[in-house]
mmCIF file of C-alpha atoms in Angstrom:
data_model
loop_
_atom_site.group_PDB
_atom_site.id
_atom_site.type_symbol
_atom_site.label_atom_id
_atom_site.label_comp_id
_atom_site.label_asym_id
_atom_site.label_seq_id
_atom_site.Cartn_x
_atom_site.Cartn_y
_atom_site.Cartn_z
ATOM 1 C CA UNK Z 299 35.548 -36.131 -38.102
ATOM 2 C CA UNK Z 300 37.910 -38.955 -37.042
ATOM 3 C CA UNK Z 301 36.393 -41.188 -39.692
ATOM 4 C CA UNK Z 302 36.926 -38.514 -42.317
ATOM 5 C CA UNK Z 303 40.614 -38.195 -41.421
ATOM 6 C CA UNK Z 304 41.285 -41.912 -41.077
ATOM 7 C CA UNK Z 305 39.890 -42.565 -44.554
ATOM 8 C CA UNK Z 306 42.362 -40.138 -46.132
ATOM 9 C CA UNK Z 307 45.078 -41.711 -48.257
ATOM 10 C CA UNK Z 308 48.209 -40.524 -46.476
ATOM 11 C CA UNK Z 309 50.527 -39.527 -49.260
ATOM 12 C CA UNK Z 310 53.074 -36.807 -48.541
ATOM 13 C CA UNK Z 311 50.874 -34.367 -50.409
ATOM 14 C CA UNK Z 312 47.688 -35.196 -48.531
ATOM 15 C CA UNK Z 313 49.459 -34.958 -45.145
ATOM 16 C CA UNK Z 314 50.633 -31.474 -46.062
ATOM 17 C CA UNK Z 315 47.144 -30.581 -47.219
ATOM 18 C CA UNK Z 316 45.679 -31.816 -43.945
ATOM 19 C CA UNK Z 317 48.252 -29.865 -41.949
ATOM 20 C CA UNK Z 318 47.016 -26.704 -43.627
ATOM 21 C CA UNK Z 319 43.399 -27.753 -43.698
ATOM 22 C CA UNK Z 320 41.298 -24.823 -42.461
ATOM 23 C CA UNK Z 321 38.749 -27.027 -40.684
ATOM 24 C CA UNK Z 322 40.229 -26.425 -37.231
ATOM 25 C CA UNK Z 323 40.391 -22.667 -37.795
ATOM 26 C CA UNK Z 324 36.825 -22.588 -39.163
ATOM 27 C CA UNK Z 325 35.439 -24.457 -36.164
ATOM 28 C CA UNK Z 326 37.535 -22.342 -33.802
ATOM 29 C CA UNK Z 327 36.103 -19.143 -35.262
ATOM 30 C CA UNK Z 328 32.592 -20.594 -35.063
ATOM 31 C CA UNK Z 329 33.168 -21.428 -31.391
ATOM 32 C CA UNK Z 330 34.430 -17.917 -30.628
ATOM 33 C CA UNK Z 331 31.365 -16.482 -32.352
ATOM 34 C CA UNK Z 332 29.212 -18.837 -30.210
ATOM 35 C CA UNK Z 333 27.687 -20.589 -33.217
ATOM 36 C CA UNK Z 334 28.869 -23.893 -31.739
ATOM 37 C CA UNK Z 335 29.594 -24.934 -28.164
ATOM 38 C CA UNK Z 336 32.704 -27.016 -28.837
ATOM 39 C CA UNK Z 337 35.313 -27.248 -31.581
ATOM 40 C CA UNK Z 338 34.978 -30.842 -32.897
ATOM 41 C CA UNK Z 339 38.403 -30.663 -34.574
ATOM 42 C CA UNK Z 340 40.348 -29.462 -31.544
ATOM 43 C CA UNK Z 341 41.363 -32.890 -30.256
ATOM 44 C CA UNK Z 342 41.797 -34.606 -33.607
ATOM 45 C CA UNK Z 343 45.290 -35.958 -34.283
ATOM 46 C CA UNK Z 344 46.463 -36.843 -37.763
ATOM 47 C CA UNK Z 345 47.105 -40.563 -38.260
ATOM 48 C CA UNK Z 346 50.790 -41.368 -38.584
ATOM 49 C CA UNK Z 347 52.064 -41.803 -42.103
ATOM 50 C CA UNK Z 348 53.307 -45.320 -42.754
ATOM 51 C CA UNK Z 349 56.893 -45.318 -43.985
ATOM 52 C CA UNK Z 350 57.610 -47.548 -46.932
ATOM 53 C CA UNK Z 351 60.398 -49.959 -46.100
ATOM 54 C CA UNK Z 352 63.455 -49.792 -48.314
ATOM 55 C CA UNK Z 353 64.476 -53.035 -49.953
ATOM 56 C CA UNK Z 354 67.735 -54.520 -51.136
ATOM 57 C CA UNK Z 355 68.429 -55.979 -54.555
ATOM 58 C CA UNK Z 356 67.631 -59.666 -54.923
ATOM 59 C CA UNK Z 357 70.395 -62.108 -55.827
ATOM 60 C CA UNK Z 358 68.994 -62.281 -59.383
ATOM 61 C CA UNK Z 359 69.058 -58.495 -59.690
ATOM 62 C CA UNK Z 360 72.656 -58.321 -58.444
ATOM 63 C CA UNK Z 361 73.636 -60.933 -61.037
ATOM 64 C CA UNK Z 362 71.881 -58.993 -63.792
ATOM 65 C CA UNK Z 363 73.668 -55.729 -63.006
ATOM 66 C CA UNK Z 364 77.128 -57.238 -62.447
ATOM 67 C CA UNK Z 365 77.179 -59.594 -65.443
ATOM 68 C CA UNK Z 366 75.303 -57.527 -68.036
ATOM 69 C CA UNK Z 367 77.594 -57.504 -71.111
ATOM 70 C CA UNK Z 368 75.656 -54.615 -72.680
ATOM 71 C CA UNK Z 369 76.663 -51.977 -70.108
ATOM 72 C CA UNK Z 370 79.311 -49.486 -71.183
ATOM 73 C CA UNK Z 371 82.468 -49.054 -69.082
ATOM 74 C CA UNK Z 372 81.001 -45.904 -67.448
ATOM 75 C CA UNK Z 373 77.696 -47.595 -66.698
ATOM 76 C CA UNK Z 374 79.299 -50.720 -65.274
ATOM 77 C CA UNK Z 375 81.703 -48.675 -63.146
ATOM 78 C CA UNK Z 376 78.881 -46.641 -61.621
ATOM 79 C CA UNK Z 377 76.895 -49.794 -60.834
ATOM 80 C CA UNK Z 378 79.903 -51.472 -59.193
ATOM 81 C CA UNK Z 379 80.751 -48.409 -57.085
ATOM 82 C CA UNK Z 380 77.290 -47.956 -55.610
ATOM 83 C CA UNK Z 381 76.882 -51.710 -55.103
ATOM 84 C CA UNK Z 382 80.256 -52.532 -53.544
ATOM 85 C CA UNK Z 383 80.948 -49.219 -51.751
ATOM 86 C CA UNK Z 384 77.449 -48.047 -50.804
ATOM 87 C CA UNK Z 385 78.110 -44.545 -52.115
ATOM 88 C CA UNK Z 386 75.322 -42.047 -52.489
ATOM 89 C CA UNK Z 387 74.661 -40.935 -56.067
ATOM 90 C CA UNK Z 388 76.277 -37.535 -55.528
ATOM 91 C CA UNK Z 389 79.301 -39.050 -53.775
ATOM 92 C CA UNK Z 390 79.953 -41.423 -56.693
ATOM 93 C CA UNK Z 391 79.510 -38.695 -59.331
ATOM 94 C CA UNK Z 392 81.946 -36.401 -57.471
ATOM 95 C CA UNK Z 393 84.782 -38.937 -57.286
ATOM 96 C CA UNK Z 394 88.141 -37.976 -58.795
ATOM 97 C CA UNK Z 395 91.158 -40.113 -59.565
ATOM 98 C CA UNK Z 396 92.917 -38.657 -56.516
ATOM 99 C CA UNK Z 397 90.163 -40.031 -54.262
ATOM 100 C CA UNK Z 398 91.040 -43.594 -55.256
ATOM 101 C CA UNK Z 399 93.996 -45.223 -53.488
ATOM 102 C CA UNK Z 400 94.654 -48.554 -55.175
ATOM 103 C CA UNK Z 401 97.797 -49.183 -53.087
ATOM 104 C CA UNK Z 402 95.849 -49.144 -49.827
ATOM 105 C CA UNK Z 403 92.610 -50.370 -51.403
ATOM 106 C CA UNK Z 404 90.557 -47.382 -50.225
ATOM 107 C CA UNK Z 405 88.212 -44.788 -51.710
ATOM 108 C CA UNK Z 406 88.196 -41.432 -49.926
ATOM 109 C CA UNK Z 407 84.717 -39.896 -49.858
ATOM 110 C CA UNK Z 408 85.008 -36.154 -49.294
ATOM 111 C CA UNK Z 409 82.824 -34.444 -51.920
ATOM 112 C CA UNK Z 410 79.257 -34.452 -53.149
ATOM 113 C CA UNK Z 411 77.811 -33.533 -56.533
ATOM 114 C CA UNK Z 412 74.509 -31.661 -56.249
ATOM 115 C CA UNK Z 413 72.072 -30.534 -58.919
ATOM 116 C CA UNK Z 414 70.839 -26.947 -59.165
ATOM 117 C CA UNK Z 415 68.171 -26.921 -61.806
ATOM 118 C CA UNK Z 416 69.776 -28.840 -64.644
ATOM 119 C CA UNK Z 417 73.303 -27.754 -63.731
ATOM 120 C CA UNK Z 418 75.584 -29.453 -61.245
ATOM 121 C CA UNK Z 419 78.291 -28.389 -58.866
ATOM 122 C CA UNK Z 420 80.645 -30.236 -56.545
ATOM 123 C CA UNK Z 421 80.488 -29.340 -52.863
ATOM 124 C CA UNK Z 422 83.751 -29.941 -51.042
ATOM 125 C CA UNK Z 423 81.921 -31.900 -48.365
ATOM 126 C CA UNK Z 424 79.571 -34.880 -48.486
ATOM 127 C CA UNK Z 425 75.903 -34.782 -47.499
ATOM 128 C CA UNK Z 426 76.817 -34.748 -43.774
ATOM 129 C CA UNK Z 427 80.046 -34.384 -41.753
ATOM 130 C CA UNK Z 428 79.858 -38.131 -41.106
ATOM 131 C CA UNK Z 429 79.953 -38.602 -44.877
ATOM 132 C CA UNK Z 430 83.693 -37.857 -44.893
ATOM 133 C CA UNK Z 431 85.118 -41.368 -44.760
ATOM 134 C CA UNK Z 432 87.242 -43.988 -46.446
ATOM 135 C CA UNK Z 433 85.590 -47.064 -47.899
ATOM 136 C CA UNK Z 434 87.449 -50.316 -48.618
ATOM 137 C CA UNK Z 435 87.879 -51.415 -52.215
ATOM 138 C CA UNK Z 436 86.718 -55.032 -52.172
ATOM 139 C CA UNK Z 437 88.150 -57.683 -54.484
ATOM 140 C CA UNK Z 438 85.048 -57.638 -56.727
ATOM 141 C CA UNK Z 439 85.828 -54.016 -57.522
ATOM 142 C CA UNK Z 440 89.642 -54.010 -57.778
ATOM 143 C CA UNK Z 441 90.245 -55.081 -61.379
ATOM 144 C CA UNK Z 442 87.443 -53.112 -63.012
ATOM 145 C CA UNK Z 443 88.334 -49.954 -61.054
ATOM 146 C CA UNK Z 444 92.066 -50.220 -61.838
ATOM 147 C CA UNK Z 445 91.348 -50.549 -65.545
ATOM 148 C CA UNK Z 446 88.699 -47.820 -65.556
ATOM 149 C CA UNK Z 447 90.779 -45.045 -63.940
ATOM 150 C CA UNK Z 448 93.898 -45.797 -66.011
ATOM 151 C CA UNK Z 449 93.040 -43.099 -68.580
ATOM 152 C CA UNK Z 450 91.164 -40.726 -66.251
ATOM 153 C CA UNK Z 451 92.693 -37.439 -65.071
ATOM 154 C CA UNK Z 452 90.156 -35.772 -62.776
ATOM 155 C CA UNK Z 453 86.448 -36.593 -62.267
ATOM 156 C CA UNK Z 454 85.821 -40.191 -63.224
ATOM 157 C CA UNK Z 455 82.209 -39.609 -64.350
ATOM 158 C CA UNK Z 456 81.736 -36.804 -66.861
ATOM 159 C CA UNK Z 457 79.783 -35.836 -69.937
ATOM 160 C CA UNK Z 458 81.389 -35.852 -73.387
ATOM 161 C CA UNK Z 459 82.723 -32.330 -72.844
ATOM 162 C CA UNK Z 460 84.520 -33.538 -69.662
ATOM 163 C CA UNK Z 461 82.204 -31.471 -67.447
ATOM 164 C CA UNK Z 462 80.458 -33.017 -64.454
ATOM 165 C CA UNK Z 463 77.123 -34.632 -65.177
ATOM 166 C CA UNK Z 464 74.063 -32.406 -65.393
ATOM 167 C CA UNK Z 465 70.739 -33.554 -63.991
ATOM 168 C CA UNK Z 466 69.393 -34.485 -67.428
ATOM 169 C CA UNK Z 467 72.599 -36.288 -68.445
ATOM 170 C CA UNK Z 468 72.507 -38.396 -65.289
ATOM 171 C CA UNK Z 469 68.830 -39.178 -65.811
ATOM 172 C CA UNK Z 470 69.591 -40.443 -69.329
ATOM 173 C CA UNK Z 471 72.643 -42.294 -67.990
ATOM 174 C CA UNK Z 472 70.535 -44.142 -65.411
ATOM 175 C CA UNK Z 473 67.731 -44.798 -67.894
ATOM 176 C CA UNK Z 474 70.244 -46.476 -70.224
ATOM 177 C CA UNK Z 475 71.486 -48.673 -67.391
ATOM 178 C CA UNK Z 476 67.954 -49.751 -66.551
ATOM 179 C CA UNK Z 477 66.880 -50.218 -70.175
ATOM 180 C CA UNK Z 478 69.875 -52.423 -70.970
ATOM 181 C CA UNK Z 479 69.446 -54.434 -67.777
ATOM 182 C CA UNK Z 480 65.722 -54.971 -68.388
ATOM 183 C CA UNK Z 481 66.538 -56.300 -71.872
ATOM 184 C CA UNK Z 482 69.204 -58.560 -70.369
ATOM 185 C CA UNK Z 483 66.709 -59.790 -67.756
ATOM 186 C CA UNK Z 484 64.270 -60.760 -70.508
ATOM 187 C CA UNK Z 485 66.979 -62.658 -72.398
ATOM 188 C CA UNK Z 486 68.152 -64.530 -69.309
ATOM 189 C CA UNK Z 487 64.632 -64.986 -67.897
ATOM 190 C CA UNK Z 488 65.535 -63.361 -64.569
ATOM 191 C CA UNK Z 489 63.319 -61.039 -62.556
ATOM 192 C CA UNK Z 490 64.068 -57.310 -62.311
ATOM 193 C CA UNK Z 491 61.914 -54.965 -60.243
ATOM 194 C CA UNK Z 492 60.534 -51.721 -61.660
ATOM 195 C CA UNK Z 493 61.458 -49.858 -58.477
ATOM 196 C CA UNK Z 494 65.255 -50.103 -58.754
ATOM 197 C CA UNK Z 495 67.019 -46.809 -58.026
ATOM 198 C CA UNK Z 496 70.630 -45.944 -57.140
ATOM 199 C CA UNK Z 497 69.581 -45.733 -53.489
ATOM 200 C CA UNK Z 498 68.468 -49.380 -53.515
ATOM 201 C CA UNK Z 499 72.102 -50.266 -54.288
ATOM 202 C CA UNK Z 500 73.128 -48.342 -51.167
ATOM 203 C CA UNK Z 501 70.599 -50.266 -49.083
ATOM 204 C CA UNK Z 502 71.958 -53.466 -50.616
ATOM 205 C CA UNK Z 503 75.428 -52.484 -49.380
ATOM 206 C CA UNK Z 504 74.013 -51.920 -45.891
ATOM 207 C CA UNK Z 505 72.395 -55.361 -46.047
ATOM 208 C CA UNK Z 506 75.707 -56.879 -47.157
ATOM 209 C CA UNK Z 507 77.444 -55.298 -44.142
ATOM 210 C CA UNK Z 508 74.845 -56.837 -41.847
ATOM 211 C CA UNK Z 509 75.075 -60.278 -43.479
ATOM 212 C CA UNK Z 510 78.887 -60.142 -43.314
ATOM 213 C CA UNK Z 511 78.704 -59.591 -39.546
ATOM 214 C CA UNK Z 512 80.017 -55.994 -39.582
ATOM 215 C CA UNK Z 513 79.183 -54.332 -36.254
ATOM 216 C CA UNK Z 514 76.699 -51.471 -36.303
ATOM 217 C CA UNK Z 515 79.226 -48.763 -35.351
ATOM 218 C CA UNK Z 516 81.543 -49.702 -38.227
ATOM 219 C CA UNK Z 517 78.545 -49.909 -40.567
ATOM 220 C CA UNK Z 518 77.530 -46.394 -39.533
ATOM 221 C CA UNK Z 519 80.995 -45.137 -40.490
ATOM 222 C CA UNK Z 520 81.129 -46.965 -43.832
ATOM 223 C CA UNK Z 521 77.650 -45.751 -44.798
ATOM 224 C CA UNK Z 522 78.350 -42.175 -43.690
ATOM 225 C CA UNK Z 523 75.272 -41.998 -41.467
ATOM 226 C CA UNK Z 524 75.252 -38.927 -39.218
ATOM 227 C CA UNK Z 525 73.118 -40.760 -36.654
ATOM 228 C CA UNK Z 526 73.695 -44.325 -35.502
ATOM 229 C CA UNK Z 527 69.904 -44.623 -35.140
ATOM 230 C CA UNK Z 528 69.598 -44.705 -38.945
ATOM 231 C CA UNK Z 529 71.992 -47.663 -39.086
ATOM 232 C CA UNK Z 530 70.298 -49.339 -36.117
ATOM 233 C CA UNK Z 531 66.913 -49.067 -37.828
ATOM 234 C CA UNK Z 532 68.309 -50.926 -40.865
ATOM 235 C CA UNK Z 533 69.969 -53.607 -38.729
ATOM 236 C CA UNK Z 534 66.866 -54.044 -36.562
ATOM 237 C CA UNK Z 535 64.671 -54.510 -39.636
ATOM 238 C CA UNK Z 536 67.090 -57.075 -41.078
ATOM 239 C CA UNK Z 537 67.160 -58.956 -37.758
ATOM 240 C CA UNK Z 538 63.365 -59.131 -37.798
ATOM 241 C CA UNK Z 539 63.456 -60.497 -41.346
ATOM 242 C CA UNK Z 540 65.922 -63.165 -40.225
ATOM 243 C CA UNK Z 541 63.643 -64.150 -37.328
ATOM 244 C CA UNK Z 542 60.718 -64.471 -39.745
ATOM 245 C CA UNK Z 543 62.829 -66.669 -42.037
ATOM 246 C CA UNK Z 544 63.930 -68.776 -39.064
ATOM 247 C CA UNK Z 545 60.287 -69.458 -38.224
ATOM 248 C CA UNK Z 546 59.647 -70.793 -41.736
ATOM 249 C CA UNK Z 547 62.799 -72.939 -41.623
ATOM 250 C CA UNK Z 548 61.808 -74.418 -38.259
ATOM 251 C CA UNK Z 549 58.253 -75.107 -39.440
ATOM 252 C CA UNK Z 550 59.578 -76.936 -42.482
ATOM 253 C CA UNK Z 551 62.100 -78.857 -40.369
ATOM 254 C CA UNK Z 552 59.586 -80.034 -37.772
ATOM 255 C CA UNK Z 553 56.977 -80.856 -40.431
ATOM 256 C CA UNK Z 554 59.545 -83.025 -42.206
ATOM 257 C CA UNK Z 555 60.449 -84.746 -38.916
ATOM 258 C CA UNK Z 556 56.786 -85.460 -38.197
ATOM 259 C CA UNK Z 557 56.296 -86.979 -41.658
ATOM 260 C CA UNK Z 558 59.364 -89.178 -41.207
ATOM 261 C CA UNK Z 559 58.105 -90.425 -37.836
ATOM 262 C CA UNK Z 560 54.687 -91.213 -39.285
ATOM 263 C CA UNK Z 561 56.293 -93.214 -42.115
ATOM 264 C CA UNK Z 562 58.365 -95.206 -39.630
ATOM 265 C CA UNK Z 563 55.381 -96.097 -37.408
#
């Protein structure tokens, strides 16, 4: 029985199937009816599902998205906002001109666009209470944002009819961004992963906060995490990656020293 369960491929679907698997109930009924002495499934625990680690964009990927001359103004603006502000997709799509304070260099995050079927609606609150926040407008974003909102009056991302994006319109919007960037990657001979999503940009922002030395409590606020544990998990993972890199650097350093000493002897 344990072997049977451990050999299962633990996708979300199969875990749900196993949770509702009638084996335990079947054996329990057989035990009550005295067909068997003991329920062999009673003490079986499901193996824990391994969580896939989120990744950040590579330096090549960041260059591709920020320098791609083929992106439209809307596409480039969306990319820059999620990269340099760490906004969730719905937070970026719900932004209005009034949320952007160029004088104080801040973006006020206080709404969230959600999809219902193919339609969309703006909720006057982000994903969580902690999502209500102000995010600094960094220098990389200032000029492009100032120019972009100059002729905007309300929502900064809309369809042609000035309505907020529907689910299908956003899907096509994102597909165009990826298609153009893949073509640009081929021309410039840079690598672009097939797994890039808007959320990877958000994780890239979190990684940038860590690399810039931003403390975890401030990072929690800027990312709009309701629990500091979520932010700590990201920072802890990044610290482990740094330790692993340090090991490689030290190995290379000491190997080089050893070679130099051998050459001198």
